[in-house]
PDB file of C-alpha atoms in Angstrom:
ATOM      1  CA  UNK N   1       1.339 -14.527 -13.609  1.00  0.00           C
ATOM      2  CA  UNK N   2       1.965 -11.531 -11.360  1.00  0.00           C
ATOM      3  CA  UNK N   3       0.167 -11.212  -8.055  1.00  0.00           C
ATOM      4  CA  UNK N   4       0.185  -8.725  -5.209  1.00  0.00           C
ATOM      5  CA  UNK N   5      -0.338 -10.332  -1.819  1.00  0.00           C
ATOM      6  CA  UNK N   6      -1.118  -8.145   1.156  1.00  0.00           C
ATOM      7  CA  UNK N   7      -0.716  -8.916   4.825  1.00  0.00           C
ATOM      8  CA  UNK N   8      -0.623  -7.179   8.169  1.00  0.00           C
ATOM      9  CA  UNK N   9      -4.134  -5.892   8.673  1.00  0.00           C
ATOM     10  CA  UNK N  10      -6.049  -6.444  11.862  1.00  0.00           C
ATOM     11  CA  UNK N  11      -7.686  -4.951  14.895  1.00  0.00           C
ATOM     12  CA  UNK N  12      -5.938  -2.322  16.997  1.00  0.00           C
ATOM     13  CA  UNK N  13      -6.868   0.233  19.606  1.00  0.00           C
ATOM     14  CA  UNK N  14      -6.649   3.930  18.861  1.00  0.00           C
ATOM     15  CA  UNK N  15      -3.085   5.138  19.214  1.00  0.00           C
ATOM     16  CA  UNK N  16      -1.683   1.797  18.170  1.00  0.00           C
ATOM     17  CA  UNK N  17       0.353   0.777  15.156  1.00  0.00           C
ATOM     18  CA  UNK N  18       0.173  -1.702  12.308  1.00  0.00           C
ATOM     19  CA  UNK N  19       2.419  -2.459   9.374  1.00  0.00           C
ATOM     20  CA  UNK N  20       0.947  -3.582   6.082  1.00  0.00           C
ATOM     21  CA  UNK N  21       2.962  -5.459   3.477  1.00  0.00           C
ATOM     22  CA  UNK N  22       2.365  -5.873  -0.232  1.00  0.00           C
ATOM     23  CA  UNK N  23       4.524  -8.502  -1.898  1.00  0.00           C
ATOM     24  CA  UNK N  24       4.713  -8.923  -5.648  1.00  0.00           C
ATOM     25  CA  UNK N  25       5.192 -12.449  -6.902  1.00  0.00           C
ATOM     26  CA  UNK N  26       5.731 -13.813 -10.371  1.00  0.00           C
ATOM     27  CA  UNK N  27       8.174 -13.117 -13.123  1.00  0.00           C
ATOM     28  CA  UNK N  28       8.977  -9.438 -12.749  1.00  0.00           C
ATOM     29  CA  UNK N  29      12.073  -7.320 -13.135  1.00  0.00           C
ATOM     30  CA  UNK N  30      11.116  -4.581 -10.715  1.00  0.00           C
ATOM     31  CA  UNK N  31       8.293  -2.560  -9.231  1.00  0.00           C
ATOM     32  CA  UNK N  32       7.945   0.827 -10.864  1.00  0.00           C
ATOM     33  CA  UNK N  33       5.646   2.383  -8.306  1.00  0.00           C
ATOM     34  CA  UNK N  34       3.356   1.305  -5.508  1.00  0.00           C
ATOM     35  CA  UNK N  35       0.332   3.041  -4.015  1.00  0.00           C
ATOM     36  CA  UNK N  36      -1.771   2.286  -0.963  1.00  0.00           C
ATOM     37  CA  UNK N  37      -5.478   3.054  -1.063  1.00  0.00           C
ATOM     38  CA  UNK N  38      -8.201   2.636   1.502  1.00  0.00           C
ATOM     39  CA  UNK N  39     -11.972   2.489   1.382  1.00  0.00           C
ATOM     40  CA  UNK N  40     -14.258   2.786   4.354  1.00  0.00           C
ATOM     41  CA  UNK N  41     -17.917   1.705   4.224  1.00  0.00           C
ATOM     42  CA  UNK N  42     -20.028   4.282   2.426  1.00  0.00           C
ATOM     43  CA  UNK N  43     -17.019   6.304   1.354  1.00  0.00           C
ATOM     44  CA  UNK N  44     -15.037   6.619  -1.852  1.00  0.00           C
ATOM     45  CA  UNK N  45     -11.670   4.977  -2.225  1.00  0.00           C
ATOM     46  CA  UNK N  46      -8.896   7.276  -1.060  1.00  0.00           C
ATOM     47  CA  UNK N  47      -5.234   7.356  -2.086  1.00  0.00           C
ATOM     48  CA  UNK N  48      -3.293   7.153   1.171  1.00  0.00           C
ATOM     49  CA  UNK N  49       0.350   7.022   0.105  1.00  0.00           C
ATOM     50  CA  UNK N  50       2.527   6.416  -2.912  1.00  0.00           C
ATOM     51  CA  UNK N  51       6.172   5.639  -3.598  1.00  0.00           C
ATOM     52  CA  UNK N  52       8.072   5.770  -6.865  1.00  0.00           C
ATOM     53  CA  UNK N  53      10.913   3.583  -8.084  1.00  0.00           C
ATOM     54  CA  UNK N  54      13.304   6.268  -6.930  1.00  0.00           C
ATOM     55  CA  UNK N  55      11.837   6.353  -3.463  1.00  0.00           C
ATOM     56  CA  UNK N  56       9.891   9.605  -3.696  1.00  0.00           C
ATOM     57  CA  UNK N  57       6.821   9.534  -1.492  1.00  0.00           C
ATOM     58  CA  UNK N  58       3.513  11.333  -1.200  1.00  0.00           C
ATOM     59  CA  UNK N  59       0.830  11.156   1.455  1.00  0.00           C
ATOM     60  CA  UNK N  60      -2.754  12.167   1.939  1.00  0.00           C
ATOM     61  CA  UNK N  61      -3.033  15.081   4.334  1.00  0.00           C
ATOM     62  CA  UNK N  62      -5.043  12.909   6.717  1.00  0.00           C
ATOM     63  CA  UNK N  63      -2.103  10.546   7.311  1.00  0.00           C
ATOM     64  CA  UNK N  64       0.936  12.821   7.037  1.00  0.00           C
ATOM     65  CA  UNK N  65       3.204  12.423  10.015  1.00  0.00           C
ATOM     66  CA  UNK N  66       1.543   9.159  11.041  1.00  0.00           C
ATOM     67  CA  UNK N  67       1.992   6.799   8.097  1.00  0.00           C
ATOM     68  CA  UNK N  68       5.211   5.890   6.307  1.00  0.00           C
ATOM     69  CA  UNK N  69       5.412   4.132   2.963  1.00  0.00           C
ATOM     70  CA  UNK N  70       8.565   2.246   2.051  1.00  0.00           C
ATOM     71  CA  UNK N  71       9.791  -0.474  -0.261  1.00  0.00           C
ATOM     72  CA  UNK N  72      12.345  -3.265  -0.391  1.00  0.00           C
ATOM     73  CA  UNK N  73      13.368  -3.516  -4.030  1.00  0.00           C
ATOM     74  CA  UNK N  74      15.251  -6.769  -3.475  1.00  0.00           C
ATOM     75  CA  UNK N  75      12.067  -8.393  -2.196  1.00  0.00           C
ATOM     76  CA  UNK N  76       9.683  -6.567  -4.560  1.00  0.00           C
ATOM     77  CA  UNK N  77       7.692  -5.673  -1.486  1.00  0.00           C
ATOM     78  CA  UNK N  78       6.157  -2.459  -0.271  1.00  0.00           C
ATOM     79  CA  UNK N  79       5.152  -1.505   3.236  1.00  0.00           C
ATOM     80  CA  UNK N  80       2.819   0.913   4.941  1.00  0.00           C
ATOM     81  CA  UNK N  81       3.769   1.613   8.534  1.00  0.00           C
ATOM     82  CA  UNK N  82       0.798   3.124  10.340  1.00  0.00           C
ATOM     83  CA  UNK N  83       1.201   4.746  13.738  1.00  0.00           C
ATOM     84  CA  UNK N  84      -1.024   6.797  16.038  1.00  0.00           C
ATOM     85  CA  UNK N  85      -3.992   5.110  14.438  1.00  0.00           C
ATOM     86  CA  UNK N  86      -7.406   6.699  14.755  1.00  0.00           C
ATOM     87  CA  UNK N  87     -10.894   5.286  14.467  1.00  0.00           C
ATOM     88  CA  UNK N  88     -11.297   7.131  11.174  1.00  0.00           C
ATOM     89  CA  UNK N  89      -8.425   5.087   9.724  1.00  0.00           C
ATOM     90  CA  UNK N  90     -10.705   2.044   9.777  1.00  0.00           C
ATOM     91  CA  UNK N  91     -11.014   0.785   6.199  1.00  0.00           C
ATOM     92  CA  UNK N  92     -10.015  -1.892   3.739  1.00  0.00           C
ATOM     93  CA  UNK N  93      -6.493  -1.100   2.595  1.00  0.00           C
ATOM     94  CA  UNK N  94      -5.360  -2.167  -0.854  1.00  0.00           C
ATOM     95  CA  UNK N  95      -2.066  -1.845  -2.690  1.00  0.00           C
ATOM     96  CA  UNK N  96      -1.759  -1.015  -6.348  1.00  0.00           C
ATOM     97  CA  UNK N  97       1.499  -1.398  -8.215  1.00  0.00           C
ATOM     98  CA  UNK N  98       3.006  -1.296 -11.648  1.00  0.00           C
ATOM     99  CA  UNK N  99       5.603  -3.965 -12.324  1.00  0.00           C
ATOM    100  CA  UNK N 100       8.181  -4.096 -15.089  1.00  0.00           C
ATOM    101  CA  UNK N 101       8.014  -7.568 -16.635  1.00  0.00           C
ATOM    102  CA  UNK N 102      11.024  -7.656 -18.916  1.00  0.00           C
ATOM    103  CA  UNK N 103      13.930  -5.652 -20.247  1.00  0.00           C
ATOM    104  CA  UNK N 104      11.850  -4.394 -23.157  1.00  0.00           C
ATOM    105  CA  UNK N 105       9.733  -2.410 -20.730  1.00  0.00           C
ATOM    106  CA  UNK N 106       6.543  -4.431 -20.709  1.00  0.00           C
ATOM    107  CA  UNK N 107       4.482  -3.592 -17.646  1.00  0.00           C
ATOM    108  CA  UNK N 108       1.699  -5.009 -15.543  1.00  0.00           C
ATOM    109  CA  UNK N 109      -0.619  -3.067 -13.247  1.00  0.00           C
ATOM    110  CA  UNK N 110      -2.736  -4.715 -10.603  1.00  0.00           C
ATOM    111  CA  UNK N 111      -4.215  -4.735  -7.127  1.00  0.00           C
ATOM    112  CA  UNK N 112      -3.784  -6.708  -3.985  1.00  0.00           C
ATOM    113  CA  UNK N 113      -6.734  -8.497  -2.429  1.00  0.00           C
ATOM    114  CA  UNK N 114      -7.230  -5.879   0.286  1.00  0.00           C
ATOM    115  CA  UNK N 115      -6.762  -6.172   4.025  1.00  0.00           C
ATOM    116  CA  UNK N 116      -9.075  -4.919   6.752  1.00  0.00           C
ATOM    117  CA  UNK N 117      -7.780  -2.462   9.326  1.00  0.00           C
ATOM    118  CA  UNK N 118     -10.085  -1.780  12.252  1.00  0.00           C
ATOM    119  CA  UNK N 119      -9.225   0.828  14.868  1.00  0.00           C
ATOM    120  CA  UNK N 120     -11.312   0.948  18.016  1.00  0.00           C
ATOM    121  CA  UNK N 121     -11.774   4.256  19.773  1.00  0.00           C
TER     122      UNK N 121
END
């Protein structure tokens, strides 16, 4: 059974930094892509950043220059480094990933449990 386990959320003052991790466990060959989403109360879920198997990245305009998505393929883990945090970054952050399960190309797609990030102004 594949699981995505997130860690690293918390409370930080505006201008501070946090690093979120999303570790895939279970019998997988590799992670094909990983995305980070966030959802603030009363707002729709927003795609924050994404990274492909080749390392190509994309960011929401609201976080460009402040957030960095990365991955450690050997650990099947993705990261979201968040700097210069603002109050409006407060949300539940969730990772979504597609994992390759075997050498025939079977895949699994799932979500982490979500982690709260709170930024005080």
